[in-house]
mmCIF file of C-alpha atoms and ligand atoms in Angstrom:
data_model
loop_
_atom_site.group_PDB
_atom_site.id
_atom_site.type_symbol
_atom_site.label_atom_id
_atom_site.label_comp_id
_atom_site.label_asym_id
_atom_site.label_seq_id
_atom_site.Cartn_x
_atom_site.Cartn_y
_atom_site.Cartn_z
ATOM 1 C CA ARG W 15 -17.883 -24.660 24.098
ATOM 2 C CA ALA W 16 -16.982 -21.468 22.904
ATOM 3 C CA LYS W 17 -19.220 -19.142 21.517
ATOM 4 C CA LEU W 18 -19.109 -18.328 18.016
ATOM 5 C CA SER W 19 -19.759 -14.505 18.123
ATOM 6 C CA GLY W 20 -18.933 -12.124 20.775
ATOM 7 C CA ARG W 21 -15.331 -11.143 22.080
ATOM 8 C CA GLY W 22 -13.995 -14.336 23.227
ATOM 9 C CA SER W 23 -13.971 -15.632 19.657
ATOM 10 C CA SER W 24 -12.540 -12.349 18.221
ATOM 11 C CA ARG W 25 -9.616 -12.608 20.444
ATOM 12 C CA VAL W 26 -9.202 -16.068 19.397
ATOM 13 C CA PHE W 27 -9.089 -14.672 15.887
ATOM 14 C CA GLU W 28 -6.583 -12.041 16.663
ATOM 15 C CA ALA W 29 -4.540 -14.207 18.166
ATOM 16 C CA GLY W 30 -4.462 -16.904 14.828
ATOM 17 C CA MET W 31 -3.702 -13.423 13.412
ATOM 18 C CA ASP W 32 -0.585 -12.717 15.247
ATOM 19 C CA THR W 33 0.793 -16.123 14.802
ATOM 20 C CA VAL W 34 0.527 -15.355 11.078
ATOM 21 C CA MET W 35 2.113 -11.993 11.399
ATOM 22 C CA GLN W 36 4.719 -13.195 13.498
ATOM 23 C CA ALA W 37 5.513 -16.350 11.034
ATOM 24 C CA ARG W 38 5.882 -13.606 8.277
ATOM 25 C CA GLN W 39 8.215 -11.305 10.122
ATOM 26 C CA ALA W 40 10.370 -14.179 11.123
ATOM 27 C CA LEU W 41 10.340 -15.298 7.068
ATOM 28 C CA LYS W 42 11.600 -12.009 6.328
ATOM 29 C CA LEU W 43 14.370 -11.690 9.133
ATOM 30 C CA ARG W 44 15.124 -15.205 7.935
ATOM 31 C CA LEU W 45 15.652 -14.138 4.241
ATOM 32 C CA ARG W 46 18.671 -12.268 5.364
ATOM 33 C CA ASP W 47 20.748 -14.788 6.302
ATOM 34 C CA ALA W 48 19.337 -17.546 3.404
ATOM 35 C CA LEU W 49 21.827 -15.668 1.198
ATOM 36 C CA THR W 50 24.654 -15.176 3.572
ATOM 37 C CA LYS W 51 23.844 -18.816 4.479
ATOM 38 C CA ASN W 52 24.038 -20.412 0.804
ATOM 39 C CA GLN W 53 20.450 -21.775 1.221
ATOM 40 C CA PHE W 54 19.136 -21.043 -1.947
ATOM 41 C CA ARG W 55 19.259 -23.308 -4.866
ATOM 42 C CA LEU W 56 18.226 -23.088 -8.574
ATOM 43 C CA PHE W 57 16.254 -25.964 -10.198
ATOM 44 C CA TYR W 58 16.189 -26.367 -13.717
ATOM 45 C CA GLN W 59 13.250 -27.695 -15.995
ATOM 46 C CA PRO W 60 13.722 -28.048 -19.815
ATOM 47 C CA LEU W 61 12.193 -26.311 -22.812
ATOM 48 C CA VAL W 62 11.625 -28.074 -25.866
ATOM 49 C CA ASP W 63 11.534 -27.491 -29.457
ATOM 50 C CA VAL W 64 7.949 -28.662 -30.280
ATOM 51 C CA ALA W 65 9.010 -29.700 -33.927
ATOM 52 C CA THR W 66 11.971 -31.774 -32.650
ATOM 53 C CA GLY W 67 11.038 -32.582 -28.772
ATOM 54 C CA ARG W 68 14.478 -31.766 -28.136
ATOM 55 C CA VAL W 69 15.960 -29.059 -25.341
ATOM 56 C CA ASP W 70 16.370 -25.502 -26.259
ATOM 57 C CA SER W 71 17.306 -24.381 -22.887
ATOM 58 C CA PHE W 72 16.718 -24.814 -19.318
ATOM 59 C CA GLU W 73 13.947 -22.257 -16.850
ATOM 60 C CA ALA W 74 15.875 -21.599 -13.925
ATOM 61 C CA LEU W 75 13.804 -21.840 -10.781
ATOM 62 C CA LEU W 76 14.396 -20.554 -7.330
ATOM 63 C CA ARG W 77 13.962 -22.840 -4.169
ATOM 64 C CA TRP W 78 14.944 -22.317 -0.755
ATOM 65 C CA GLN W 79 16.357 -25.150 1.532
ATOM 66 C CA HIS W 80 15.470 -24.045 4.519
ATOM 67 C CA PRO W 81 16.853 -25.705 7.800
ATOM 68 C CA GLU W 82 13.798 -26.368 9.468
ATOM 69 C CA ARG W 83 11.109 -26.321 7.044
ATOM 70 C CA GLY W 84 12.699 -28.269 3.775
ATOM 71 C CA LEU W 85 12.751 -27.116 0.171
ATOM 72 C CA LEU W 86 10.530 -24.112 0.165
ATOM 73 C CA ALA W 87 9.023 -23.293 -3.499
ATOM 74 C CA PRO W 88 8.984 -19.569 -4.446
ATOM 75 C CA SER W 89 5.470 -19.092 -3.645
ATOM 76 C CA GLU W 90 6.253 -19.250 -0.041
ATOM 77 C CA PHE W 91 8.882 -16.594 0.162
ATOM 78 C CA ILE W 92 9.278 -14.581 -3.046
ATOM 79 C CA PRO W 93 6.153 -12.226 -1.746
ATOM 80 C CA ALA W 94 8.350 -11.535 1.377
ATOM 81 C CA ALA W 95 11.232 -11.233 -0.599
ATOM 82 C CA GLU W 96 9.495 -8.556 -2.898
ATOM 83 C CA GLU W 97 8.104 -6.478 0.257
ATOM 84 C CA THR W 98 11.543 -6.220 2.123
ATOM 85 C CA GLY W 99 13.391 -5.800 -1.087
ATOM 86 C CA TRP W 100 15.803 -8.620 -0.759
ATOM 87 C CA ILE W 101 14.579 -9.985 -4.023
ATOM 88 C CA VAL W 102 17.273 -7.515 -5.281
ATOM 89 C CA ALA W 103 20.121 -9.373 -4.026
ATOM 90 C CA ILE W 104 18.436 -13.096 -4.290
ATOM 91 C CA GLY W 105 18.009 -12.081 -7.875
ATOM 92 C CA ARG W 106 21.436 -11.065 -8.547
ATOM 93 C CA TRP W 107 22.643 -14.087 -7.083
ATOM 94 C CA ALA W 108 19.945 -16.359 -9.308
ATOM 95 C CA LEU W 109 21.443 -14.288 -12.630
ATOM 96 C CA GLN W 110 24.921 -14.968 -10.984
ATOM 97 C CA GLU W 111 24.170 -18.714 -10.325
ATOM 98 C CA ALA W 112 22.482 -19.594 -13.742
ATOM 99 C CA CYS W 113 24.738 -18.286 -15.891
ATOM 100 C CA ARG W 114 27.659 -20.162 -14.057
ATOM 101 C CA GLU W 115 25.839 -23.378 -14.371
ATOM 102 C CA ALA W 116 25.023 -22.705 -18.184
ATOM 103 C CA MET W 117 28.646 -22.598 -18.991
ATOM 104 C CA LYS W 118 28.756 -26.399 -18.014
ATOM 105 C CA TRP W 119 26.283 -27.389 -20.679
ATOM 106 C CA PRO W 120 26.466 -27.373 -24.295
ATOM 107 C CA SER W 121 26.767 -24.433 -26.212
ATOM 108 C CA THR W 122 23.553 -24.513 -27.823
ATOM 109 C CA ILE W 123 21.751 -24.807 -24.615
ATOM 110 C CA GLY W 124 20.278 -21.688 -23.278
ATOM 111 C CA VAL W 125 18.677 -20.539 -19.914
ATOM 112 C CA ALA W 126 16.344 -18.431 -18.474
ATOM 113 C CA VAL W 127 15.998 -16.651 -15.501
ATOM 114 C CA ASN W 128 12.817 -14.705 -13.822
ATOM 115 C CA LEU W 129 12.811 -10.975 -12.784
ATOM 116 C CA SER W 130 10.889 -9.582 -10.209
ATOM 117 C CA ALA W 131 9.284 -6.353 -11.151
ATOM 118 C CA ILE W 132 10.749 -4.871 -7.890
ATOM 119 C CA GLN W 133 14.289 -5.684 -9.582
ATOM 120 C CA PHE W 134 13.450 -3.053 -12.238
ATOM 121 C CA ARG W 135 12.764 0.038 -9.333
ATOM 122 C CA PHE W 136 16.823 -0.549 -8.665
ATOM 123 C CA ALA W 137 19.571 1.133 -10.877
ATOM 124 C CA THR W 138 21.550 -1.879 -10.906
ATOM 125 C CA LEU W 139 19.657 -4.317 -12.782
ATOM 126 C CA THR W 140 21.316 -3.809 -15.766
ATOM 127 C CA ALA W 141 24.926 -3.716 -14.191
ATOM 128 C CA ASP W 142 23.626 -7.004 -12.522
ATOM 129 C CA VAL W 143 22.913 -8.841 -16.038
ATOM 130 C CA ILE W 144 26.136 -7.442 -17.231
ATOM 131 C CA GLY W 145 28.259 -8.868 -14.085
ATOM 132 C CA ALA W 146 26.561 -11.961 -14.471
ATOM 133 C CA LEU W 147 27.543 -12.622 -18.107
ATOM 134 C CA GLU W 148 31.201 -11.138 -17.743
ATOM 135 C CA GLN W 149 31.789 -13.521 -14.586
ATOM 136 C CA SER W 150 30.650 -16.421 -16.166
ATOM 137 C CA GLY W 151 31.572 -15.978 -19.913
ATOM 138 C CA LEU W 152 28.239 -16.753 -20.988
ATOM 139 C CA PRO W 153 27.160 -15.495 -24.306
ATOM 140 C CA PRO W 154 24.683 -13.082 -24.070
ATOM 141 C CA ASN W 155 22.392 -14.667 -26.493
ATOM 142 C CA ARG W 156 22.440 -17.877 -24.433
ATOM 143 C CA LEU W 157 20.704 -15.998 -21.629
ATOM 144 C CA GLU W 158 16.715 -15.043 -21.547
ATOM 145 C CA LEU W 159 15.022 -12.955 -18.952
ATOM 146 C CA GLU W 160 11.532 -13.457 -18.027
ATOM 147 C CA VAL W 161 9.184 -10.777 -17.067
ATOM 148 C CA THR W 162 5.595 -10.671 -16.258
ATOM 149 C CA GLU W 163 3.005 -8.255 -17.557
ATOM 150 C CA THR W 164 3.260 -6.625 -13.885
ATOM 151 C CA LEU W 165 5.992 -4.875 -15.407
ATOM 152 C CA LEU W 166 4.279 -3.089 -18.086
ATOM 153 C CA ILE W 167 0.975 -1.929 -15.560
ATOM 154 C CA GLN W 168 3.460 -0.520 -13.357
ATOM 155 C CA ASP W 169 5.362 1.801 -14.867
ATOM 156 C CA ASN W 170 5.331 1.350 -18.416
ATOM 157 C CA ASP W 171 7.933 4.050 -19.718
ATOM 158 C CA THR W 172 10.393 3.693 -17.641
ATOM 159 C CA ASN W 173 10.696 -0.061 -17.735
ATOM 160 C CA THR W 174 10.322 -0.418 -21.003
ATOM 161 C CA SER W 175 13.264 1.396 -21.463
ATOM 162 C CA ILE W 176 15.120 -0.805 -19.130
ATOM 163 C CA LEU W 177 13.844 -4.013 -21.107
ATOM 164 C CA GLU W 178 15.113 -1.963 -24.221
ATOM 165 C CA SER W 179 18.471 -1.511 -22.726
ATOM 166 C CA LEU W 180 18.540 -5.119 -21.485
ATOM 167 C CA SER W 181 17.845 -6.115 -24.890
ATOM 168 C CA GLU W 182 20.806 -4.137 -26.373
ATOM 169 C CA LEU W 183 23.152 -5.959 -24.254
ATOM 170 C CA GLY W 184 21.990 -9.063 -26.394
ATOM 171 C CA VAL W 185 19.787 -11.411 -24.297
ATOM 172 C CA ARG W 186 16.493 -12.241 -24.920
ATOM 173 C CA ILE W 187 13.125 -11.221 -23.496
ATOM 174 C CA ALA W 188 10.216 -13.518 -22.634
ATOM 175 C CA LEU W 189 6.632 -12.306 -21.694
ATOM 176 C CA ASP W 190 5.779 -15.143 -18.852
ATOM 177 C CA ASP W 191 2.609 -16.092 -17.748
ATOM 178 C CA PHE W 192 0.611 -14.432 -20.778
ATOM 179 C CA GLY W 193 -2.991 -15.016 -21.019
ATOM 180 C CA THR W 194 -3.368 -14.325 -17.133
ATOM 181 C CA GLY W 195 -4.530 -11.233 -15.259
ATOM 182 C CA TYR W 196 -4.983 -8.532 -17.194
ATOM 183 C CA SER W 197 -3.089 -9.506 -20.361
ATOM 184 C CA SER W 198 -3.328 -6.650 -22.884
ATOM 185 C CA LEU W 199 -2.224 -7.208 -26.426
ATOM 186 C CA SER W 200 -1.090 -3.495 -26.033
ATOM 187 C CA TYR W 201 1.787 -4.835 -24.001
ATOM 188 C CA LEU W 202 3.109 -6.570 -27.045
ATOM 189 C CA ARG W 203 3.438 -3.446 -28.573
ATOM 190 C CA SER W 204 4.862 -1.262 -25.822
ATOM 191 C CA PHE W 205 8.059 -3.656 -26.276
ATOM 192 C CA ARG W 206 9.282 -5.899 -28.925
ATOM 193 C CA PHE W 207 9.301 -9.168 -26.986
ATOM 194 C CA ASP W 208 11.275 -12.152 -28.144
ATOM 195 C CA LYS W 209 9.034 -14.900 -26.681
ATOM 196 C CA ILE W 210 5.642 -15.254 -25.616
ATOM 197 C CA LYS W 211 4.852 -18.124 -22.574
ATOM 198 C CA ILE W 212 1.645 -18.820 -22.476
ATOM 199 C CA ASP W 213 0.330 -19.134 -18.775
ATOM 200 C CA ARG W 214 -0.617 -22.933 -17.556
ATOM 201 C CA SER W 215 -3.980 -21.853 -17.124
ATOM 202 C CA LEU W 216 -5.079 -21.762 -20.529
ATOM 203 C CA ILE W 217 -3.440 -25.034 -21.504
ATOM 204 C CA THR W 218 -5.297 -26.806 -18.687
ATOM 205 C CA THR W 219 -8.563 -26.000 -20.055
ATOM 206 C CA LEU W 220 -7.375 -26.412 -23.840
ATOM 207 C CA THR W 221 -9.612 -29.521 -23.728
ATOM 208 C CA GLU W 222 -12.402 -27.547 -23.049
ATOM 209 C CA PRO W 223 -13.298 -25.691 -26.006
ATOM 210 C CA PRO W 224 -14.546 -23.364 -27.266
ATOM 211 C CA ASP W 225 -13.335 -20.005 -25.646
ATOM 212 C CA SER W 226 -9.802 -21.245 -24.912
ATOM 213 C CA ASP W 227 -9.591 -22.924 -28.187
ATOM 214 C CA ALA W 228 -10.087 -19.117 -29.665
ATOM 215 C CA VAL W 229 -7.641 -17.147 -27.166
ATOM 216 C CA MET W 230 -5.111 -20.016 -27.827
ATOM 217 C CA ASN W 231 -5.463 -19.022 -31.689
ATOM 218 C CA ALA W 232 -4.923 -15.375 -31.374
ATOM 219 C CA ILE W 233 -2.038 -15.641 -29.337
ATOM 220 C CA VAL W 234 -0.039 -18.272 -31.138
ATOM 221 C CA GLY W 235 -1.065 -16.478 -34.538
ATOM 222 C CA LEU W 236 -0.127 -13.061 -32.875
ATOM 223 C CA GLY W 237 2.911 -14.556 -32.412
ATOM 224 C CA ARG W 238 3.344 -15.801 -35.816
ATOM 225 C CA ASN W 239 2.066 -12.745 -37.559
ATOM 226 C CA LEU W 240 5.094 -10.721 -35.122
ATOM 227 C CA ALA W 241 7.826 -13.301 -35.425
ATOM 228 C CA ILE W 242 7.653 -13.940 -31.690
ATOM 229 C CA ALA W 243 8.338 -17.451 -30.486
ATOM 230 C CA THR W 244 5.266 -18.935 -28.270
ATOM 231 C CA THR W 245 6.141 -21.446 -25.345
ATOM 232 C CA ALA W 246 3.421 -23.324 -23.851
ATOM 233 C CA GLU W 247 3.702 -23.597 -20.033
ATOM 234 C CA GLY W 248 2.483 -26.624 -17.980
ATOM 235 C CA ILE W 249 2.293 -29.510 -20.401
ATOM 236 C CA GLU W 250 1.404 -32.084 -18.643
ATOM 237 C CA THR W 251 -0.250 -34.601 -21.027
ATOM 238 C CA ASP W 252 0.392 -36.084 -24.387
ATOM 239 C CA GLU W 253 -3.154 -35.199 -25.427
ATOM 240 C CA GLN W 254 -1.809 -31.477 -24.582
ATOM 241 C CA PHE W 255 1.145 -31.319 -26.318
ATOM 242 C CA ALA W 256 -0.190 -32.626 -29.630
ATOM 243 C CA LEU W 257 -2.609 -29.660 -29.266
ATOM 244 C CA VAL W 258 -0.248 -27.114 -29.050
ATOM 245 C CA ARG W 259 1.625 -28.717 -31.787
ATOM 246 C CA ALA W 260 -1.455 -28.314 -33.934
ATOM 247 C CA TYR W 261 -1.669 -24.864 -32.964
ATOM 248 C CA GLY W 262 1.514 -23.944 -33.965
ATOM 249 C CA CYS W 263 3.390 -23.234 -30.789
ATOM 250 C CA THR W 264 7.248 -22.960 -31.212
ATOM 251 C CA GLN W 265 8.546 -24.539 -27.638
ATOM 252 C CA ALA W 266 6.688 -26.471 -24.769
ATOM 253 C CA GLN W 267 7.363 -26.959 -20.988
ATOM 254 C CA GLY W 268 5.831 -29.091 -18.463
ATOM 255 C CA PHE W 269 5.753 -31.715 -16.362
ATOM 256 C CA LEU W 270 5.363 -34.285 -19.512
ATOM 257 C CA PHE W 271 9.097 -33.658 -20.265
ATOM 258 C CA SER W 272 10.391 -33.181 -16.771
ATOM 259 C CA GLU W 273 9.566 -31.412 -13.392
ATOM 260 C CA PRO W 274 12.288 -29.028 -12.551
ATOM 261 C CA VAL W 275 15.762 -30.564 -11.388
ATOM 262 C CA PRO W 276 18.470 -29.533 -9.586
ATOM 263 C CA ALA W 277 21.410 -28.886 -11.548
ATOM 264 C CA SER W 278 22.755 -32.289 -11.183
ATOM 265 C CA GLY W 279 20.204 -33.452 -13.250
ATOM 266 C CA VAL W 280 20.604 -31.569 -16.268
ATOM 267 C CA SER W 281 22.881 -34.237 -17.895
ATOM 268 C CA GLY W 282 20.686 -36.842 -17.560
ATOM 269 C CA LEU W 283 17.788 -35.021 -19.215
ATOM 270 C CA LEU W 284 19.775 -34.090 -22.160
ATOM 271 C CA GLU W 285 20.693 -37.383 -22.452
ATOM 272 C CA ARG W 286 16.713 -38.535 -22.234
ATOM 273 C CA LEU W 287 15.433 -35.794 -24.245
ATOM 274 C CA GLY W 288 18.366 -34.766 -26.501
ATOM 275 C CA SER W 289 20.147 -31.360 -27.405
ATOM 276 C CA ARG W 290 19.564 -28.821 -29.843
HETATM 277 P P1 C2E O 319 7.027 -19.464 -13.742
HETATM 278 O O1 C2E O 319 7.906 -18.490 -13.995
HETATM 279 O O2 C2E O 319 5.543 -19.253 -14.684
HETATM 280 O O3 C2E O 319 7.155 -20.928 -13.900
HETATM 281 C C1 C2E O 319 6.519 -22.005 -13.946
HETATM 282 C C2 C2E O 319 6.356 -22.530 -12.646
HETATM 283 O O4 C2E O 319 5.086 -23.771 -12.858
HETATM 284 C C3 C2E O 319 7.215 -23.343 -11.932
HETATM 285 O O5 C2E O 319 6.790 -23.265 -10.771
HETATM 286 C C4 C2E O 319 7.233 -24.654 -12.334
HETATM 287 O O6 C2E O 319 7.452 -25.680 -11.311
HETATM 288 C C5 C2E O 319 5.448 -24.754 -12.487
HETATM 289 N N1 C2E O 319 5.626 -26.276 -13.388
HETATM 290 C C6 C2E O 319 5.866 -26.368 -14.708
HETATM 291 N N2 C2E O 319 5.791 -27.185 -15.904
HETATM 292 C C7 C2E O 319 4.435 -27.496 -15.086
HETATM 293 C C8 C2E O 319 3.458 -28.404 -15.160
HETATM 294 O O7 C2E O 319 3.360 -29.384 -15.780
HETATM 295 N N3 C2E O 319 2.415 -28.453 -14.266
HETATM 296 C C9 C2E O 319 2.330 -27.666 -13.129
HETATM 297 N N4 C2E O 319 1.256 -27.960 -12.353
HETATM 298 N N5 C2E O 319 3.320 -26.888 -12.866
HETATM 299 C C10 C2E O 319 4.293 -26.606 -13.754
HETATM 300 P P2 C2E O 319 7.699 -22.921 -9.479
HETATM 301 O O8 C2E O 319 8.887 -23.106 -9.573
HETATM 302 O O9 C2E O 319 6.767 -22.999 -8.277
HETATM 303 O O10 C2E O 319 8.102 -21.306 -9.971
HETATM 304 C C11 C2E O 319 6.523 -20.414 -9.289
HETATM 305 C C12 C2E O 319 7.122 -19.091 -9.531
HETATM 306 O O11 C2E O 319 8.178 -18.175 -8.813
HETATM 307 C C13 C2E O 319 7.328 -18.793 -11.488
HETATM 308 O O12 C2E O 319 6.710 -19.094 -12.138
HETATM 309 C C14 C2E O 319 7.987 -17.592 -11.371
HETATM 310 O O13 C2E O 319 7.230 -16.415 -11.471
HETATM 311 C C15 C2E O 319 8.406 -17.326 -9.597
HETATM 312 N N6 C2E O 319 9.972 -17.963 -9.754
HETATM 313 C C16 C2E O 319 10.717 -18.857 -9.705
HETATM 314 N N7 C2E O 319 11.802 -18.696 -9.759
HETATM 315 C C17 C2E O 319 12.137 -17.073 -9.678
HETATM 316 C C18 C2E O 319 13.154 -16.485 -9.661
HETATM 317 O O14 C2E O 319 14.396 -16.781 -9.528
HETATM 318 N N8 C2E O 319 13.203 -14.881 -9.731
HETATM 319 C C19 C2E O 319 12.234 -14.421 -9.487
HETATM 320 N N9 C2E O 319 11.711 -13.160 -9.253
HETATM 321 N N10 C2E O 319 10.782 -15.707 -9.707
HETATM 322 C C20 C2E O 319 10.784 -16.406 -9.702
HETATM 323 MG MG1 MG O 320 9.219 -18.213 -15.197
HETATM 324 MG MG1 MG O 321 5.379 -19.065 -16.673
HETATM 325 MG MG1 MG O 322 3.039 -19.575 -15.043
#
């Protein structure tokens, strides 16, 4: 029977760590090939207009069709892609792919693409966005870019001016996952966002007043006063949908309407939910 302390167990622990590190290292090396071998996919999840229940746009969500491990979610590989810098090339691919796909949809339907803060450290971001729009022919007002507050924590001035130059292209900029982490109202002053996406964690506690209730009211009220659209993320039940409608959110997204689907599922969703 192995002892729980002493040299023996610590060696076992180290061996375990080695395996974790090796797996992470292997993942990083595979990321390089994944792009050239066309293993990334975009799934699309509808964002519906709260007033009409119809689809306004789709958010493009990255997946990795891994040859051995199957379809991987972003949490399983985006951290490694950010550490290695591969997120820049992957993010460029996602922009191109999302814009190209959106050209197949009705012209009233927009597409939202997530950007990593790492992409803002490279001078190519604005050129990548322009390139994706030009190559696809997608009008800029149909593209929305989602960023998180980490961007504004890290290098506020530089990133704010990049956001401004993106905004000048005519694309919309959304602040994703608002209400988590260090969410500060000052971020809403440093840049004029077009949309605030209220994080799922605030939605899941909505039915447990009173605190989330006050936070929700504050965020939606702020959005209304600043004329910024508000999207409630992670709507799973009719009850939650009724609540965010009552709060005055303008848009909703979540499994209640649909999980993210492959590109081939978009037309079916537009038929089922209706389009703007
Ligand atoms: P996000 O941008 O906040 O995307 C929403 C996430 O919540 C998605 O997870 C979506 O599948 C999930 N979701 C939507 N509705 C519901 C719901 O009703 N219930 C629950 N439980 N979950 C819901 P996913 O696809 O795993 O993406 C996770 C995160 O990965 C995204 O969060 C985003 O930050 C990041 N991500 C996704 N695609 C990209 C990309 O192309 N580039 C970058 N840089 N990040 C991406
Ligand atoms: Mg997002
Ligand atoms: Mg989000
Ligand atoms: Mg979120």
